[in-house]
Amino acid sequence: MNKKLGIVIDPLEAIKTVKDSSFAMLLAAKKRGWTIYTMQQSDLYMKDATAMARTCITEVQDDPVHGFNTQPAADIELASLDVILMRKDPPFDMEYITTTYLLEMAEKEGTLVVNRPSSLRDANEKFFITRFPQCCTPMVVSRDQKRIRSFVKQQKDVIVKPLDGMGGASIFRITPEDPNLSVILESVTEHGSKTVMAQQFIPQISEGDKRILLIDGEAVPYALARIPASGETRGNLAAGGSGIGVKLNDRDLWICQQLAPTLREMGILFAGIDVIGDYLTEINITSPTCIRELDKQYKLDIAGQLMDCIEQSLNA
């Protein structure tokens, strides 16, 4: 049966199809004969208590140059779609939150939204790990520079990062003897006006920051270990890291098992968690990546697995 799939996505012309996870999802939807409607965040609106969007029916093909072909835009009710993928990259700002309100209106009318709008609001990708302290290193979340400085003194080697960042932006490694400690804390907390997370540094970052993908709480058996570039402590691909596929070990699987019930309960069908060494460091639920890299290395069909999961949810 033909399904109508909508996707809230960044501008199509900016997408690098050879590595984009959202594009992999659209290819999987096409394979099933589903009709694809693309829209940007700015295309969503509400009229007379009805969630609407300016959308384009879109054809996709696995072509690095001509991946998309769109029909003329038209306004539709979001609730007319069977499923909507929320794949807009952060920043997680008030506009993002407003988008979740609009998507929630469609959800209440019976449309499946992946991931659940309320969970997109509640599960900050940095702070969400505090729900699973058994999986994490020592950490502190605060805007108080003295409190963070005390934590750095106690732990000796610390990573500090904003709660709303992505792609490795504004992540610092600091020690008590760092001559730039004060200016780093002033900068990252914006002089005490912005809450940040400080975590004990994990030396195993040299072996990679593993991105593990979970579909309805079930882990893909391989991860992409993002190895920092020379002189870097960040493994993010956007920060120059390189990706190497690795099989999940027992500790990785245990961490996934700890998260799985909560992810299912919160309607998070697709998540990407970050694991360094033995420790969980982030839970990404807005627009997790690395599908195409893992598919290529291990001949997987991760997006296809996700579409199977979505189809089961629609038919339940």
XYZ file of C-alpha atoms in Angstrom:
316
model
C 0.000 0.000 0.000
C 1.364 3.409 -0.960
C 2.365 5.550 2.008
C 2.806 9.294 2.095
C 6.096 10.204 3.742
C 6.982 13.794 4.598
C 10.427 14.942 5.647
C 11.465 18.202 7.291
C 14.943 18.664 5.922
C 17.613 21.241 5.177
C 17.691 22.788 1.667
C 17.992 19.962 -0.871
C 20.660 21.740 -2.885
C 22.989 21.718 0.137
C 22.720 17.964 0.768
C 25.702 15.745 -0.052
C 23.817 12.684 -1.216
C 26.817 10.324 -1.079
C 26.954 10.590 2.710
C 23.627 12.004 3.867
C 21.565 9.747 6.147
C 18.306 11.563 5.369
C 18.866 10.892 1.679
C 19.408 7.204 2.451
C 16.000 7.193 4.170
C 14.354 8.752 1.125
C 15.935 6.148 -1.164
C 14.557 3.419 1.113
C 11.097 5.022 0.993
C 11.272 5.205 -2.803
C 12.149 1.503 -2.963
C 8.853 0.816 -1.193
C 6.889 2.945 -3.644
C 6.072 5.608 -1.066
C 5.290 9.169 -2.152
C 7.833 11.619 -0.726
C 6.974 15.162 0.330
C 9.917 17.421 1.182
C 9.700 20.606 3.219
C 11.926 22.942 5.160
C 11.334 24.177 8.682
C 10.142 27.529 7.364
C 7.457 25.804 5.263
C 5.482 24.659 8.309
C 2.637 26.808 9.623
C -0.736 26.666 11.378
C -4.009 27.983 9.990
C -7.352 27.764 11.804
C -5.944 25.244 14.312
C -4.675 22.998 11.501
C -0.990 22.211 10.994
C -0.027 22.880 7.377
C 3.077 22.900 5.189
C 4.217 24.091 1.804
C 5.634 20.872 0.333
C 6.987 19.439 -2.883
C 6.415 15.894 -4.091
C 9.969 14.770 -4.683
C 11.599 12.011 -6.723
C 14.989 10.767 -5.575
C 17.707 8.795 -7.304
C 21.095 7.651 -6.037
C 23.003 10.179 -8.092
C 25.635 12.480 -6.535
C 24.751 15.332 -8.909
C 21.032 14.955 -9.674
C 19.671 13.327 -6.542
C 16.382 15.237 -6.375
C 13.621 16.172 -8.785
C 10.761 18.178 -7.285
C 7.265 18.956 -8.508
C 5.738 22.436 -8.002
C 5.088 23.257 -4.349
C 1.616 22.957 -2.885
C 0.087 23.452 0.566
C -1.146 20.355 2.403
C -2.369 19.429 5.864
C 0.409 17.691 7.768
C -2.106 15.157 9.048
C -2.657 13.986 5.456
C 0.778 12.344 5.645
C 1.219 8.844 7.063
C 4.636 9.583 8.527
C 6.890 12.614 8.921
C 10.635 12.403 9.449
C 11.993 15.341 11.439
C 15.515 15.604 10.052
C 16.291 19.305 10.406
C 19.798 19.743 11.771
C 20.258 21.796 14.945
C 20.631 24.515 16.225
C 18.084 23.546 18.811
C 16.502 26.943 19.252
C 13.001 28.366 19.729
C 12.270 27.854 16.026
C 13.087 24.180 16.425
C 10.753 23.942 19.421
C 7.969 25.691 17.490
C 8.408 23.138 14.718
C 7.861 20.339 17.236
C 4.599 22.042 18.300
C 3.363 21.977 14.710
C 4.444 18.374 14.218
C 2.713 17.436 17.449
C -0.562 18.771 16.039
C -0.213 16.315 13.140
C 0.739 13.532 15.543
C -2.477 14.067 17.495
C -4.383 13.582 14.223
C -2.758 10.187 13.699
C 0.428 10.942 11.735
C 3.530 9.075 12.912
C 6.357 11.550 13.578
C 9.913 10.199 13.789
C 11.121 10.994 16.322
C 8.195 11.876 18.633
C 8.005 15.702 18.867
C 7.738 15.784 22.672
C 10.891 13.658 22.930
C 12.753 15.953 20.544
C 12.014 18.723 23.038
C 12.717 16.737 26.198
C 15.804 14.729 25.245
C 18.590 17.267 24.844
C 21.359 15.409 23.056
C 23.945 16.242 25.705
C 21.821 16.318 28.871
C 19.831 13.161 28.032
C 22.774 10.963 29.052
C 22.223 12.008 32.675
C 19.268 9.565 32.640
C 21.861 6.765 32.419
C 24.609 7.560 34.960
C 25.683 3.896 35.056
C 26.919 4.338 31.474
C 28.775 7.635 31.907
C 31.951 9.184 33.270
C 31.808 11.777 36.093
C 30.222 15.007 34.831
C 28.760 18.311 35.925
C 26.214 20.544 34.204
C 26.370 24.190 35.253
C 26.860 27.792 34.182
C 28.848 28.568 37.350
C 32.490 28.990 36.360
C 33.726 28.330 39.902
C 31.823 25.055 40.042
C 33.230 23.951 36.687
C 36.737 25.026 37.714
C 36.406 22.905 40.877
C 35.356 19.930 38.753
C 38.366 20.436 36.487
C 40.654 20.534 39.544
C 39.123 17.306 40.831
C 39.149 15.372 37.545
C 42.461 16.784 36.197
C 41.484 16.380 32.523
C 38.078 17.499 31.288
C 35.998 18.068 28.151
C 33.609 21.037 28.310
C 30.921 21.701 25.712
C 27.686 23.650 25.172
C 24.388 21.791 25.471
C 23.126 22.988 22.080
C 26.138 22.384 19.849
C 26.730 19.887 17.048
C 29.552 18.700 14.815
C 32.188 19.250 17.502
C 31.635 23.014 17.686
C 32.868 24.822 20.832
C 34.224 21.673 22.491
C 37.296 22.289 24.656
C 39.709 20.012 26.513
C 41.017 21.676 29.660
C 43.248 20.902 32.646
C 43.812 22.812 35.918
C 47.153 24.112 34.615
C 45.771 25.354 31.296
C 46.808 29.028 31.018
C 43.637 29.651 28.987
C 41.286 28.015 31.513
C 39.628 31.255 32.561
C 39.054 32.566 29.064
C 37.751 29.167 27.883
C 35.208 29.042 30.710
C 34.223 32.656 30.102
C 33.770 31.914 26.406
C 31.889 28.610 26.599
C 29.542 29.830 29.379
C 29.238 33.280 27.798
C 30.381 34.830 31.088
C 28.166 32.646 33.219
C 24.954 33.134 31.235
C 24.941 29.769 29.422
C 24.801 26.288 30.953
C 27.404 23.801 29.718
C 28.429 20.209 30.357
C 31.842 19.190 31.681
C 32.864 15.529 31.447
C 35.919 13.620 32.546
C 38.243 13.233 29.545
C 38.325 9.707 28.113
C 41.794 8.837 26.695
C 40.316 6.132 24.456
C 39.162 8.902 22.126
C 42.388 8.077 20.241
C 40.685 4.801 19.251
C 37.624 6.669 18.036
C 34.321 8.194 19.092
C 31.941 5.373 18.137
C 28.606 6.317 16.587
C 26.157 3.481 17.278
C 22.769 3.549 15.554
C 19.637 2.148 17.200
C 16.321 1.405 15.491
C 13.489 1.144 18.020
C 16.085 0.357 20.682
C 17.841 -2.363 18.648
C 21.489 -1.648 17.865
C 22.961 -1.959 14.395
C 25.782 -4.494 15.039
C 28.505 -2.202 13.689
C 29.552 1.310 14.666
C 31.475 4.036 12.891
C 34.539 4.870 14.993
C 35.381 8.484 14.223
C 39.124 8.873 14.716
C 40.383 12.385 15.569
C 42.717 14.071 13.142
C 46.304 14.572 14.243
C 46.479 17.096 17.091
C 42.713 16.930 17.685
C 40.636 15.576 20.586
C 37.347 15.656 18.634
C 36.412 12.700 16.488
C 33.510 14.415 14.705
C 33.670 13.997 10.934
C 32.760 17.688 10.639
C 35.899 18.462 12.674
C 38.191 16.478 10.371
C 37.843 13.012 11.899
C 37.966 9.870 9.773
C 35.415 7.054 10.034
C 36.342 3.390 10.459
C 33.770 0.647 10.910
C 34.017 -1.556 14.010
C 31.926 -4.392 15.434
C 30.099 -3.624 18.671
C 31.705 -5.144 21.754
C 29.988 -6.463 24.889
C 30.162 -3.088 26.654
C 28.630 -1.307 23.648
C 25.751 -3.792 23.598
C 25.257 -3.420 27.349
C 24.980 0.365 26.994
C 22.402 -0.085 24.227
C 20.420 -2.436 26.454
C 20.411 0.185 29.210
C 18.945 2.768 26.829
C 16.525 0.623 24.848
C 13.463 0.636 27.175
C 13.581 4.424 27.567
C 14.014 5.016 23.832
C 11.002 2.819 23.064
C 8.906 4.424 25.787
C 9.678 7.890 24.394
C 8.893 6.998 20.781
C 12.487 7.442 19.625
C 12.579 5.097 16.644
C 15.976 6.250 15.410
C 18.872 7.304 17.635
C 22.606 7.666 17.280
C 24.588 7.309 20.477
C 28.237 8.238 20.942
C 30.506 5.933 22.928
C 34.147 6.570 23.758
C 35.970 3.665 25.367
C 33.499 2.204 27.856
C 31.369 5.311 28.248
C 28.268 6.895 26.763
C 28.915 10.555 25.915
C 25.882 11.694 23.854
C 22.490 10.510 22.605
C 21.596 12.065 19.253
C 17.910 11.970 18.308
C 17.420 15.044 16.110
C 19.177 13.935 12.920
C 21.646 11.099 13.592
C 24.083 10.382 10.781
C 26.539 7.683 9.567
C 24.011 5.448 7.755
C 25.688 5.622 4.365
C 29.198 5.079 5.731
C 28.162 1.916 7.596
C 26.038 0.667 4.696
C 29.008 0.983 2.376
C 31.519 -0.722 4.674
C 29.302 -3.637 5.710
C 26.766 -3.903 2.858
C 23.912 -3.038 5.218
C 20.561 -1.375 4.561
C 20.056 0.616 7.751
C 17.526 3.026 6.236
C 15.604 0.034 4.921
C 15.507 -1.432 8.432
C 14.161 1.896 9.697
C 11.456 1.958 7.011
C 10.476 -1.603 7.984
C 10.155 -0.430 11.587
C 8.085 2.586 10.519
C 5.830 0.392 8.402
C 5.261 -1.962 11.332
C 4.354 1.015 13.515
C 1.892 2.281 10.905
C 0.266 -1.137 10.609
C 0.095 -1.776 14.364
